[in-house]
Coordinates of C-alpha atoms in Angstrom, one line a residue:
Chain A
M28 CA 204.6 -62.3 -46.2
L29 CA 200.9 -61.9 -45.3
F30 CA 199.8 -63.6 -48.5
G31 CA 201.8 -66.6 -47.7
D32 CA 199.9 -67.1 -44.4
R33 CA 196.7 -68.2 -46.0
A34 CA 194.6 -68.5 -42.8
K35 CA 195.4 -65.0 -41.6
F36 CA 195.1 -63.6 -45.0
I37 CA 191.6 -65.0 -45.4
G38 CA 190.8 -64.0 -41.8
I39 CA 191.7 -60.4 -42.5
V40 CA 189.9 -60.3 -45.9
I41 CA 186.7 -61.8 -44.3
G42 CA 186.9 -59.2 -41.5
L43 CA 187.2 -56.4 -44.0
T44 CA 184.6 -57.8 -46.3
F45 CA 182.1 -58.0 -43.5
A46 CA 182.9 -54.5 -42.4
S47 CA 182.7 -53.2 -45.9
L48 CA 179.4 -55.1 -46.5
L49 CA 177.8 -53.8 -43.3
I50 CA 178.9 -50.2 -43.8
T51 CA 177.9 -50.1 -47.4
Q52 CA 174.6 -51.9 -47.0
Q53 CA 173.4 -50.0 -44.0
A54 CA 174.5 -46.6 -45.4
A55 CA 172.8 -47.5 -48.7
I56 CA 169.6 -48.4 -47.0
F57 CA 169.8 -45.1 -45.0
A58 CA 170.5 -43.2 -48.2
G59 CA 167.5 -44.9 -49.9
L60 CA 165.3 -44.2 -46.9
M61 CA 166.3 -40.6 -46.7
T62 CA 165.8 -40.1 -50.5
R63 CA 162.2 -41.3 -50.0
T64 CA 161.6 -38.5 -47.6
F65 CA 161.7 -36.0 -50.5
S66 CA 160.8 -38.4 -53.4
F67 CA 157.6 -36.4 -54.0
L68 CA 159.7 -33.3 -54.7
L69 CA 161.7 -35.3 -57.2
D70 CA 158.6 -36.7 -58.9
V71 CA 156.9 -33.3 -59.2
G72 CA 160.2 -32.0 -60.6
L73 CA 159.3 -28.9 -62.6
P74 CA 158.7 -26.2 -60.0
E75 CA 161.8 -24.1 -59.1
I76 CA 160.1 -22.7 -56.0
W77 CA 157.8 -24.2 -53.4
V78 CA 155.6 -21.7 -51.5
V79 CA 154.2 -23.0 -48.2
D80 CA 152.6 -21.9 -44.9
P81 CA 155.4 -20.3 -42.8
R82 CA 154.9 -23.0 -40.1
V83 CA 155.7 -25.9 -42.4
K84 CA 158.8 -27.8 -41.3
Y85 CA 159.1 -30.5 -44.0
I86 CA 157.3 -31.7 -47.1
D87 CA 154.8 -33.9 -45.3
D88 CA 154.0 -31.3 -42.7
I89 CA 151.0 -30.0 -44.5
K90 CA 149.6 -26.7 -43.2
P91 CA 146.8 -25.7 -45.6
M92 CA 146.8 -22.2 -47.0
D93 CA 144.1 -20.0 -48.3
D94 CA 143.0 -21.3 -51.7
N95 CA 143.6 -17.9 -53.3
A96 CA 147.2 -17.8 -52.1
F97 CA 148.5 -19.0 -55.5
L98 CA 146.8 -16.0 -57.2
R99 CA 148.8 -13.7 -54.9
V100 CA 152.0 -15.5 -55.7
R101 CA 151.2 -15.2 -59.5
G102 CA 151.2 -11.4 -59.0
V103 CA 154.7 -11.3 -57.7
E104 CA 157.3 -9.8 -60.1
G105 CA 159.5 -12.4 -61.7
V106 CA 157.0 -15.3 -61.5
Q107 CA 156.4 -17.0 -64.8
W108 CA 153.7 -19.3 -63.5
A109 CA 152.3 -20.4 -60.2
V110 CA 149.9 -23.4 -59.7
P111 CA 148.2 -24.9 -56.7
L112 CA 149.0 -28.4 -55.5
Y113 CA 147.1 -30.4 -52.9
K114 CA 148.8 -33.2 -50.9
G115 CA 147.1 -35.1 -48.2
T116 CA 146.2 -38.5 -46.8
L117 CA 142.8 -40.1 -47.2
A118 CA 141.3 -43.4 -46.5
V119 CA 140.4 -45.4 -49.6
R120 CA 138.0 -48.3 -49.5
T121 CA 138.9 -51.1 -51.9
K122 CA 136.5 -53.5 -53.6
D123 CA 136.9 -56.1 -50.9
G124 CA 135.8 -53.6 -48.3
T125 CA 139.2 -52.9 -46.6
Y126 CA 140.4 -49.4 -45.9
Q127 CA 143.8 -48.3 -46.9
S128 CA 145.5 -44.9 -46.3
C129 CA 146.6 -43.3 -49.5
S130 CA 148.6 -40.3 -50.4
I131 CA 146.4 -38.0 -52.5
V132 CA 147.9 -35.5 -54.9
G133 CA 145.6 -32.8 -56.3
L134 CA 147.0 -31.3 -59.5
D135 CA 146.1 -27.9 -61.1
D136 CA 143.1 -28.6 -63.3
E137 CA 144.4 -26.5 -66.2
T138 CA 148.0 -27.6 -66.4
L139 CA 148.0 -30.9 -64.5
M140 CA 151.5 -29.7 -63.4
G141 CA 153.2 -32.1 -61.0
G142 CA 151.6 -35.2 -62.5
P143 CA 153.4 -38.6 -62.8
R144 CA 156.2 -38.6 -65.3
T145 CA 155.7 -42.2 -66.4
M146 CA 152.3 -43.6 -67.3
V147 CA 152.0 -47.3 -67.4
S148 CA 148.5 -47.2 -68.9
G149 CA 146.0 -44.4 -69.5
D150 CA 146.8 -40.8 -70.0
L151 CA 147.3 -37.9 -67.6
S152 CA 144.7 -35.8 -69.4
Y153 CA 142.0 -38.4 -68.4
L154 CA 142.2 -36.9 -65.0
R155 CA 139.9 -34.0 -66.2
R156 CA 137.0 -36.5 -66.4
S157 CA 134.6 -36.4 -63.4
G158 CA 135.8 -38.6 -60.5
A159 CA 138.9 -39.7 -62.3
V160 CA 142.0 -40.8 -60.5
I161 CA 145.4 -42.3 -61.5
V162 CA 146.9 -44.8 -59.1
D163 CA 150.6 -45.7 -58.8
Q164 CA 151.5 -49.2 -60.1
T165 CA 152.9 -50.5 -56.8
G166 CA 149.7 -49.5 -54.9
A167 CA 147.4 -50.7 -57.7
G168 CA 149.0 -54.2 -57.6
G169 CA 149.6 -54.3 -53.9
K170 CA 147.7 -52.6 -51.1
L171 CA 144.8 -51.5 -53.3
A172 CA 144.4 -54.7 -55.2
H173 CA 141.3 -56.8 -54.8
L174 CA 142.1 -59.7 -52.6
L175 CA 140.2 -62.9 -53.5
P176 CA 139.3 -65.5 -50.9
D177 CA 141.9 -68.0 -52.4
G178 CA 144.7 -65.5 -51.5
K179 CA 145.2 -64.3 -55.1
S180 CA 144.8 -60.6 -55.8
I181 CA 143.5 -58.7 -58.8
P182 CA 145.4 -55.4 -59.4
L183 CA 143.5 -52.2 -60.1
K184 CA 143.3 -51.3 -63.7
I185 CA 141.7 -48.7 -65.9
G186 CA 138.0 -48.7 -65.2
S187 CA 138.3 -50.1 -61.6
E188 CA 136.3 -48.4 -59.0
I189 CA 137.4 -47.4 -55.6
E190 CA 135.9 -45.3 -52.8
I191 CA 137.8 -42.3 -51.5
N192 CA 136.3 -40.9 -48.4
D193 CA 133.1 -42.7 -49.3
I194 CA 132.9 -41.1 -52.7
E195 CA 133.2 -43.2 -55.7
A196 CA 136.2 -42.7 -58.1
V197 CA 137.2 -44.4 -61.3
V198 CA 140.8 -45.4 -62.2
V199 CA 141.7 -43.8 -65.5
G200 CA 145.4 -44.6 -65.4
I201 CA 148.2 -46.5 -63.8
C202 CA 151.5 -44.6 -63.3
K203 CA 155.0 -45.1 -61.9
V204 CA 156.2 -43.1 -58.9
S205 CA 159.2 -43.1 -56.7
A206 CA 158.7 -45.1 -53.5
T207 CA 157.6 -42.9 -50.6
F208 CA 158.8 -42.7 -47.1
Q209 CA 155.4 -43.8 -45.7
N210 CA 155.2 -46.6 -48.4
I211 CA 151.5 -46.0 -49.1
P212 CA 149.8 -45.9 -52.5
V213 CA 149.8 -42.6 -54.3
I214 CA 146.6 -41.4 -56.0
Y215 CA 146.6 -38.5 -58.5
M216 CA 143.5 -36.4 -59.2
T217 CA 142.7 -32.8 -60.2
Y218 CA 142.7 -30.1 -57.6
S219 CA 139.0 -29.6 -58.0
S220 CA 138.4 -33.3 -57.5
A221 CA 140.5 -33.2 -54.3
T222 CA 138.1 -30.5 -53.0
L223 CA 135.3 -33.0 -53.5
F224 CA 137.0 -36.0 -52.0
T225 CA 138.4 -34.4 -49.0
P226 CA 136.1 -33.8 -46.0
G227 CA 134.9 -30.2 -45.7
Q228 CA 137.9 -28.0 -44.9
R229 CA 138.1 -24.3 -44.9
Q230 CA 141.5 -24.3 -46.5
L231 CA 142.9 -27.0 -48.8
L232 CA 145.9 -25.6 -50.6
S233 CA 149.1 -27.4 -49.6
F234 CA 151.7 -25.9 -51.9
V235 CA 152.0 -23.2 -54.6
C236 CA 154.5 -24.4 -57.2
V237 CA 156.3 -21.6 -58.9
K238 CA 158.5 -21.2 -62.0
G239 CA 160.5 -18.1 -62.2
K240 CA 160.9 -16.1 -65.4
L241 CA 164.1 -16.8 -67.4
G242 CA 167.2 -15.5 -65.7
Q243 CA 165.5 -14.9 -62.4
D244 CA 167.6 -15.1 -59.2
L245 CA 165.6 -17.7 -57.4
H246 CA 166.7 -16.6 -53.9
A247 CA 165.7 -13.0 -54.7
L248 CA 162.4 -14.2 -56.1
C249 CA 161.8 -16.3 -52.9
Q250 CA 162.4 -13.1 -50.8
R251 CA 159.9 -11.1 -53.0
I252 CA 157.3 -13.8 -52.6
E253 CA 157.7 -13.9 -48.9
L254 CA 157.5 -10.1 -48.6
S255 CA 154.4 -9.9 -50.8
T256 CA 152.4 -12.8 -49.5
G257 CA 153.6 -13.4 -46.0
L258 CA 154.1 -17.1 -46.9
R259 CA 157.4 -19.0 -46.9
A260 CA 159.1 -19.7 -50.2
Y261 CA 161.9 -22.3 -50.7
T262 CA 163.8 -23.2 -53.8
A263 CA 163.3 -26.9 -54.7
N264 CA 166.7 -27.7 -53.3
E265 CA 166.2 -25.8 -50.1
F266 CA 162.9 -27.6 -49.5
K267 CA 164.6 -30.9 -50.2
V268 CA 167.4 -30.1 -47.7
L269 CA 164.8 -28.9 -45.2
T270 CA 162.9 -32.2 -45.4
F271 CA 166.1 -34.2 -45.2
L272 CA 167.3 -32.4 -42.2
Y273 CA 164.0 -32.7 -40.4
Y274 CA 164.0 -36.4 -40.7
L275 CA 167.7 -36.4 -39.7
K276 CA 167.1 -34.3 -36.6
Y277 CA 163.7 -35.5 -35.4
T278 CA 163.6 -39.2 -36.1
G279 CA 165.7 -42.0 -34.7
I280 CA 166.7 -43.2 -38.2
P281 CA 170.2 -41.8 -38.3
I282 CA 171.1 -43.1 -34.9
N283 CA 169.9 -46.6 -35.9
F284 CA 171.9 -46.7 -39.0
L285 CA 174.9 -45.0 -37.5
T286 CA 174.9 -47.6 -34.9
A287 CA 174.9 -50.4 -37.5
V288 CA 177.7 -48.6 -39.5
A289 CA 179.7 -48.1 -36.3
L290 CA 179.3 -51.7 -35.5
G291 CA 180.6 -52.8 -38.9
F292 CA 183.5 -50.4 -38.4
L293 CA 184.3 -51.8 -34.9
V294 CA 183.9 -55.4 -35.9
G295 CA 186.2 -54.8 -38.9
I296 CA 188.9 -53.2 -36.7
A297 CA 188.5 -56.0 -34.1
I298 CA 188.8 -58.9 -36.6
S299 CA 191.3 -57.3 -38.9
G300 CA 193.3 -55.6 -36.2
Q301 CA 193.8 -58.7 -34.1
T302 CA 194.5 -60.9 -37.1
F303 CA 197.0 -58.4 -38.6
Y304 CA 198.7 -58.1 -35.2
N305 CA 198.9 -61.8 -34.7
F306 CA 200.4 -62.1 -38.2
T307 CA 203.0 -59.6 -37.2
L308 CA 203.8 -61.4 -33.9
D309 CA 204.1 -64.7 -35.8
N310 CA 206.5 -63.1 -38.3
L311 CA 208.6 -61.0 -36.0
R312 CA 211.5 -63.3 -36.7
Y313 CA 211.3 -62.6 -40.4
F314 CA 210.9 -58.9 -39.9
G315 CA 214.0 -59.1 -37.7
T316 CA 215.8 -61.0 -40.4
L317 CA 215.0 -58.4 -43.0
K318 CA 216.1 -55.7 -40.6
A319 CA 219.4 -57.5 -39.9
M320 CA 219.9 -57.9 -43.7
G321 CA 219.6 -54.1 -44.1
A322 CA 216.0 -53.4 -44.6
S323 CA 215.2 -49.9 -43.2
N324 CA 212.2 -49.1 -41.1
N325 CA 210.9 -47.1 -44.1
M326 CA 211.1 -50.2 -46.4
L327 CA 209.3 -52.4 -43.8
L328 CA 206.7 -49.7 -43.3
R329 CA 206.0 -49.5 -47.0
M330 CA 205.9 -53.3 -47.1
I331 CA 203.2 -53.5 -44.3
L332 CA 201.2 -50.7 -45.8
L333 CA 201.2 -52.3 -49.2
Q334 CA 199.9 -55.5 -47.7
A335 CA 197.3 -53.6 -45.8
L336 CA 196.3 -51.8 -49.0
V337 CA 195.9 -55.0 -51.0
V338 CA 193.8 -56.7 -48.3
A339 CA 191.8 -53.5 -48.0
G340 CA 191.2 -53.5 -51.8
I341 CA 190.1 -57.1 -51.8
G342 CA 187.9 -56.8 -48.7
Y343 CA 186.3 -53.6 -50.0
G344 CA 185.6 -55.1 -53.4
L345 CA 184.0 -58.2 -52.0
G346 CA 182.0 -56.3 -49.4
V347 CA 180.7 -53.6 -51.8
G348 CA 180.0 -56.2 -54.5
T349 CA 178.0 -58.4 -52.1
A350 CA 176.1 -55.3 -50.7
T351 CA 175.3 -54.2 -54.3
A352 CA 174.2 -57.6 -55.4
W353 CA 172.0 -57.9 -52.3
G354 CA 170.6 -54.4 -52.7
M355 CA 169.8 -55.0 -56.4
Y356 CA 168.1 -58.3 -55.6
M357 CA 166.1 -57.1 -52.6
G358 CA 165.3 -53.8 -54.4
S359 CA 163.7 -55.6 -57.2
H360 CA 161.9 -58.2 -55.1
T361 CA 160.8 -56.2 -52.1
Q362 CA 160.1 -52.6 -51.0
L363 CA 163.6 -52.2 -49.7
S364 CA 165.0 -48.7 -50.0
F365 CA 168.6 -49.1 -51.3
R366 CA 170.5 -46.3 -52.9
L367 CA 174.2 -46.5 -53.6
P368 CA 175.5 -43.1 -55.0
W369 CA 179.3 -42.8 -55.6
H370 CA 179.7 -40.8 -52.4
L371 CA 178.7 -43.9 -50.4
L372 CA 181.3 -46.0 -52.3
V373 CA 183.9 -43.4 -51.4
F374 CA 182.7 -43.3 -47.8
S375 CA 182.9 -47.1 -47.6
A376 CA 186.3 -47.2 -49.2
L377 CA 187.6 -44.6 -46.7
S378 CA 186.1 -46.5 -43.8
V379 CA 187.8 -49.8 -45.0
L380 CA 191.1 -47.9 -45.4
V381 CA 190.8 -46.4 -41.9
I382 CA 190.1 -49.9 -40.5
C383 CA 193.1 -51.4 -42.4
F384 CA 195.5 -48.7 -41.5
T385 CA 194.4 -48.7 -37.8
S386 CA 194.9 -52.5 -37.8
A387 CA 198.3 -52.1 -39.5
A388 CA 199.3 -49.2 -37.2
L389 CA 199.7 -51.7 -34.2
S390 CA 201.8 -53.9 -36.3
I391 CA 203.9 -51.1 -37.7
R392 CA 204.7 -49.9 -34.2
K393 CA 205.8 -53.3 -33.2
V394 CA 208.0 -53.7 -36.2
M395 CA 209.5 -50.2 -36.0
K396 CA 210.5 -50.9 -32.4
L397 CA 211.9 -54.4 -33.2
E398 CA 215.6 -54.8 -32.5
P399 CA 217.3 -56.7 -35.4
A400 CA 219.3 -58.5 -32.7
V401 CA 216.2 -60.6 -32.1
V402 CA 217.3 -62.8 -35.0
F403 CA 220.0 -64.3 -32.9
R404 CA 217.8 -65.1 -30.0
S405 CA 216.5 -68.7 -29.9
Chain B
M2 CA 255.0 -67.5 -34.6
N3 CA 256.2 -70.8 -36.0
D4 CA 252.8 -72.1 -37.1
P5 CA 252.5 -71.6 -40.9
V6 CA 248.7 -71.2 -40.8
A7 CA 248.9 -68.6 -38.0
E8 CA 251.6 -66.7 -39.9
K9 CA 249.6 -66.7 -43.1
I10 CA 246.5 -65.4 -41.3
A11 CA 248.5 -62.7 -39.5
E12 CA 249.6 -61.3 -42.9
R13 CA 246.0 -60.7 -44.0
K14 CA 244.1 -57.4 -43.5
I15 CA 242.1 -57.0 -40.3
A16 CA 238.3 -57.3 -41.0
V17 CA 237.1 -57.0 -37.4
H18 CA 238.9 -55.5 -34.5
C19 CA 237.5 -55.6 -31.0
E20 CA 239.3 -54.2 -28.0
G21 CA 237.8 -54.1 -24.5
V22 CA 234.3 -54.5 -25.8
T23 CA 231.6 -54.4 -23.0
K24 CA 227.9 -54.8 -23.1
S25 CA 225.3 -55.0 -20.3
F26 CA 221.6 -55.5 -20.3
G27 CA 219.4 -53.8 -17.7
V28 CA 220.5 -51.4 -14.9
G29 CA 221.5 -51.5 -11.3
N30 CA 221.5 -54.7 -9.4
S31 CA 219.5 -56.5 -12.1
A32 CA 222.0 -55.7 -14.8
V33 CA 223.5 -58.6 -16.7
H34 CA 227.0 -58.0 -17.9
A35 CA 227.2 -60.0 -21.1
L36 CA 230.6 -58.9 -22.4
L37 CA 233.3 -58.0 -20.0
G38 CA 236.1 -56.6 -22.2
I39 CA 236.4 -58.6 -25.4
D40 CA 239.6 -58.5 -27.4
L41 CA 239.3 -60.2 -30.7
E42 CA 240.5 -59.8 -34.3
V43 CA 239.1 -61.5 -37.4
R44 CA 241.1 -61.2 -40.6
T45 CA 240.0 -61.4 -44.2
G46 CA 240.1 -64.9 -45.8
E47 CA 239.7 -66.3 -42.3
L48 CA 237.0 -68.5 -40.8
L49 CA 237.0 -67.9 -37.1
M50 CA 234.8 -70.0 -34.8
L51 CA 233.4 -68.7 -31.6
V52 CA 232.7 -71.5 -29.1
G53 CA 231.6 -71.6 -25.5
P54 CA 228.8 -72.7 -23.1
S55 CA 225.3 -71.3 -23.3
G56 CA 225.0 -67.8 -21.8
C57 CA 228.7 -67.0 -22.1
G58 CA 228.1 -64.0 -24.4
K59 CA 228.6 -65.5 -27.9
T60 CA 225.4 -64.3 -29.3
T61 CA 225.9 -60.8 -27.8
L62 CA 229.3 -60.6 -29.3
I63 CA 228.3 -61.6 -32.8
S64 CA 225.3 -59.2 -32.5
V65 CA 227.7 -56.3 -31.7
I66 CA 230.2 -57.3 -34.4
A67 CA 227.4 -57.7 -37.0
G68 CA 226.0 -54.3 -36.1
V69 CA 222.6 -55.4 -34.9
L70 CA 223.4 -54.3 -31.3
R71 CA 225.3 -51.4 -30.0
R72 CA 228.2 -52.0 -27.6
D73 CA 228.5 -50.1 -24.3
G74 CA 232.2 -49.6 -24.2
G75 CA 235.5 -50.5 -25.8
E76 CA 236.4 -50.3 -29.5
C77 CA 235.0 -52.3 -32.3
T78 CA 235.6 -51.7 -35.9
I79 CA 234.6 -53.7 -39.0
F80 CA 236.7 -52.9 -42.0
D81 CA 237.7 -49.8 -40.1
Q82 CA 234.2 -48.6 -39.6
D83 CA 232.8 -48.1 -36.1
Y84 CA 229.1 -48.7 -35.7
N85 CA 228.9 -46.5 -32.7
R86 CA 229.8 -43.5 -34.9
M87 CA 227.0 -44.3 -37.3
N88 CA 223.3 -43.3 -36.9
G89 CA 220.6 -46.0 -37.2
D90 CA 220.1 -45.6 -40.9
E91 CA 223.8 -45.6 -41.7
M92 CA 224.3 -48.7 -39.6
T93 CA 221.4 -50.4 -41.4
S94 CA 222.7 -49.4 -44.7
F95 CA 226.3 -50.5 -43.9
R96 CA 225.0 -53.9 -42.6
G97 CA 222.9 -54.4 -45.8
A98 CA 225.9 -53.9 -48.0
N99 CA 228.7 -55.5 -46.0
V100 CA 227.3 -58.2 -43.7
G101 CA 225.8 -61.6 -44.6
F102 CA 223.8 -63.7 -42.2
V103 CA 223.3 -67.4 -41.8
F104 CA 221.0 -68.4 -39.0
Q105 CA 220.5 -71.5 -36.9
A106 CA 216.8 -71.8 -37.9
F107 CA 217.6 -70.6 -41.5
N108 CA 215.0 -67.7 -41.2
L109 CA 213.9 -68.1 -44.8
I110 CA 210.7 -66.2 -45.5
P111 CA 208.1 -68.9 -45.9
S112 CA 205.9 -67.0 -48.4
L113 CA 208.8 -66.5 -50.9
T114 CA 210.2 -69.1 -53.2
T115 CA 213.8 -70.2 -52.9
A116 CA 215.0 -67.9 -55.6
E117 CA 213.1 -64.9 -54.1
N118 CA 214.5 -65.6 -50.7
V119 CA 218.0 -65.5 -52.1
A120 CA 217.3 -62.3 -54.0
T121 CA 216.1 -60.5 -50.9
P122 CA 219.5 -58.9 -50.0
L123 CA 219.9 -57.6 -53.5
I124 CA 216.4 -56.1 -53.5
I125 CA 217.1 -54.5 -50.1
N126 CA 220.2 -53.0 -51.6
G127 CA 218.2 -51.4 -54.3
M128 CA 218.2 -53.9 -57.2
K129 CA 215.0 -54.4 -59.2
P130 CA 213.3 -57.7 -58.3
K131 CA 213.6 -59.3 -61.8
P132 CA 217.4 -59.0 -62.2
A133 CA 217.8 -59.8 -58.5
V134 CA 215.9 -63.1 -58.9
A135 CA 217.9 -63.9 -62.1
K136 CA 221.1 -63.4 -60.2
A137 CA 219.7 -65.5 -57.3
R138 CA 219.1 -68.4 -59.7
E139 CA 222.7 -68.3 -60.8
M140 CA 223.8 -68.3 -57.1
L141 CA 221.5 -71.2 -56.3
A142 CA 222.9 -73.2 -59.3
Q143 CA 226.3 -72.7 -57.7
V144 CA 225.1 -74.3 -54.4
G145 CA 223.6 -77.3 -56.4
F146 CA 220.0 -76.3 -56.9
D147 CA 218.2 -77.2 -60.1
E148 CA 215.5 -75.1 -61.8
R149 CA 212.6 -77.0 -60.1
M150 CA 214.0 -76.5 -56.6
M151 CA 214.5 -72.8 -57.2
G152 CA 210.7 -72.4 -57.5
C153 CA 210.0 -74.3 -54.3
F154 CA 209.0 -72.7 -51.0
P155 CA 211.2 -73.2 -48.0
T156 CA 208.8 -75.7 -46.3
E157 CA 209.2 -78.0 -49.3
L158 CA 213.0 -78.3 -48.7
S159 CA 215.0 -80.4 -46.3
G160 CA 217.0 -78.8 -43.5
G161 CA 220.2 -79.1 -45.4
Q162 CA 218.7 -77.6 -48.5
Q163 CA 217.3 -74.7 -46.5
Q164 CA 220.7 -74.0 -45.1
R165 CA 222.2 -74.0 -48.5
V166 CA 219.6 -71.5 -49.6
A167 CA 220.5 -69.4 -46.5
I168 CA 224.2 -69.6 -47.4
A169 CA 223.4 -68.5 -51.0
R170 CA 221.3 -65.6 -49.5
A171 CA 224.2 -64.6 -47.3
L172 CA 226.7 -64.6 -50.2
I173 CA 224.6 -63.2 -53.1
H174 CA 225.4 -59.5 -52.4
S175 CA 229.1 -60.2 -51.9
P176 CA 229.4 -59.0 -48.3
R177 CA 232.8 -58.6 -46.8
F178 CA 231.8 -60.2 -43.5
I179 CA 229.6 -63.2 -42.8
V180 CA 228.1 -64.1 -39.5
C181 CA 226.9 -67.6 -39.0
D182 CA 224.9 -68.5 -35.8
E183 CA 225.0 -72.2 -35.1
P184 CA 224.7 -73.1 -38.8
T185 CA 224.8 -76.8 -38.3
S186 CA 222.8 -77.3 -35.1
A187 CA 219.5 -77.9 -36.8
L188 CA 221.1 -80.5 -39.2
D189 CA 222.2 -84.1 -38.9
G190 CA 226.0 -84.7 -38.7
E191 CA 226.5 -85.5 -42.4
T192 CA 224.4 -82.7 -43.7
G193 CA 226.1 -80.3 -41.2
L194 CA 229.6 -81.3 -42.6
K195 CA 228.4 -80.7 -46.2
V196 CA 227.0 -77.3 -45.3
M197 CA 230.3 -76.3 -43.7
E198 CA 232.2 -77.6 -46.7
L199 CA 230.0 -75.3 -48.9
L200 CA 230.4 -72.4 -46.5
R201 CA 234.1 -72.8 -46.4
K202 CA 234.4 -73.2 -50.2
M203 CA 232.2 -70.4 -51.2
G204 CA 232.4 -68.0 -48.3
C205 CA 236.1 -68.1 -47.4
V206 CA 237.6 -65.8 -50.1
E207 CA 240.4 -63.4 -49.9
N208 CA 238.6 -60.3 -49.0
R209 CA 235.9 -61.8 -46.8
A210 CA 235.9 -62.9 -43.2
L211 CA 233.6 -65.4 -41.6
L212 CA 232.6 -65.6 -38.0
V213 CA 230.9 -68.8 -37.0
V214 CA 229.3 -69.4 -33.6
T215 CA 228.9 -73.1 -32.9
H216 CA 228.6 -75.8 -30.3
D217 CA 229.3 -78.5 -32.8
S218 CA 232.8 -79.9 -32.3
R219 CA 232.6 -81.9 -35.5
I220 CA 232.9 -78.8 -37.6
Y221 CA 235.9 -77.3 -35.8
K222 CA 238.2 -78.7 -38.5
F223 CA 236.8 -76.1 -40.9
A224 CA 238.1 -73.2 -38.7
D225 CA 241.3 -71.3 -39.2
R226 CA 241.1 -70.2 -35.6
I227 CA 238.8 -70.9 -32.7
A228 CA 238.0 -68.4 -29.9
A229 CA 236.7 -69.9 -26.7
M230 CA 234.4 -67.8 -24.6
E231 CA 233.3 -68.1 -21.0
D232 CA 231.4 -65.6 -18.7
G233 CA 231.7 -62.7 -21.1
R234 CA 235.4 -63.1 -21.9
I235 CA 237.6 -64.7 -24.5
T236 CA 239.5 -67.4 -22.6
E237 CA 241.5 -68.9 -25.3
I238 CA 242.3 -68.5 -29.0
V239 CA 243.5 -71.7 -30.7
D240 CA 245.2 -71.0 -34.0
S241 CA 247.6 -73.8 -34.7
S242 CA 246.5 -76.5 -37.1
S243 CA 247.7 -79.3 -34.8
K244 CA 245.7 -78.0 -31.9
L245 CA 242.6 -77.6 -34.1
K246 CA 242.9 -81.2 -35.2
A247 CA 243.1 -82.2 -31.5
L248 CA 240.1 -80.0 -30.6
S249 CA 238.0 -81.5 -33.4
K250 CA 238.1 -84.7 -31.4
Q251 CA 236.8 -83.1 -28.2
T252 CA 234.5 -80.4 -27.1
I253 CA 235.8 -77.1 -25.7

């Protein structure tokens, strides 16, 4: 019956499409943004355990440790290898004289463990040269590019020179990294270079990255490291969750996105619910006719639910499709964080189903209570 | 009983038997007593018309007899079955199998084609849609529809055509009792007569009874008997062919 009433059918589908679009889009941006909070962890990849100062609350909460801490960690039973890693933020002066904050990653000089996985040009080993740095592609072509007076910009390339903390450095490679939460350029160098570029600090070590021996229970190894060194050891996954939860708890991000998602949900219920209910009121005579002709409440219930399910499917498909197309377009043309894992698709589908069945519930109640005698009333 | 028509009817099996049927709406001082002890019998093969002024209780009576409304008191059986002894599901199921409806405003579902509308009672009674629609097409052919019209939607049909579809829908599952509520009131005189001819021809068979509520005196000639109602009571039952002819020329 609903499909015959084109105006209401389209109205409900538009309501559900809008709700699905808003819920999926906002949740995907939220997921993308939250993934960026621990993108550094994903990029470094290899370590199974991250050892930090006990006061560290999340990955960007750097509390430098004693430079020899990694040697103490190496001595713990079950550790296959442990390397130092520096992470900090320094001001970089570009060729045109502007200053730009950059995320600096200092890699272990020997192993270069934690370096970028994808090199666009140059080679990771070039970092061992004096004053050498590798710059991420987005930063090299964007915030660190040389801006000409005519508005054009020249990206950094191998051989380009920049000043980090007033010390000259040479670009020896361009790499690809995951977008970061702060959305600032990422510069890789060796740990020893980092000690040169950073202003005089008593302690510099941000993390000790650890790989356990084959078959090691990582949680047990974490406990042994903590007992032996007095530092805090997290498995990679624990550190990721710790960071994620910190942003969830201490920033207004979730509330902002939850509000948008809730708004989509409520708008969906309001539009679809009202239209669905109006459709039922307009068709009460026909529901009454079906009842008089012997259609049971159960049969009518299934009929309404099937109609709700079909419009839910169409609205969901259109909404998710539009959100995905928008996300893919914006993701490739802007710095938009957009991540659409299957969990979000399920979440969005469930939300649309709840909207649809809530909308249908009002109609179902009306139809269930309808007296078939209504058919004889003029 | 000297009237041959009346004698013939009296010999037939009782389809509907009402005795002292009462029905009220509301309670206390605001209660409306719609039926005040109705005694009525409808026999198989008979077309009985129920006539009377607006608000006299006709609609309430056919609602009770058709099983879409429960009576308050008295006895009412349809083919020896008493609705008040059935639960809601049994009542719905009985109605689906045994009662056909023709409505004043046709009540054809606008989003379904003509054939699908006619197939509805069969589907409700458990038949699969495909054979149900095939059977509906056969029935529509009997009421004069061609293939093209079978695929039309109700809004594409004239009032007379829609009522023919409604009659086909009322008959398709071979119900034993058909209730028609003002079947000609939305039609012009000529179309109304054609519809009644069709109803009489196809609906009035040996094992089936028809109850028609109407205000239209032009169709009285199609009735075997006419029951006149006033203020919740049956005031007169006209059953001789000579009286019916006389009534056709006036309004009760």
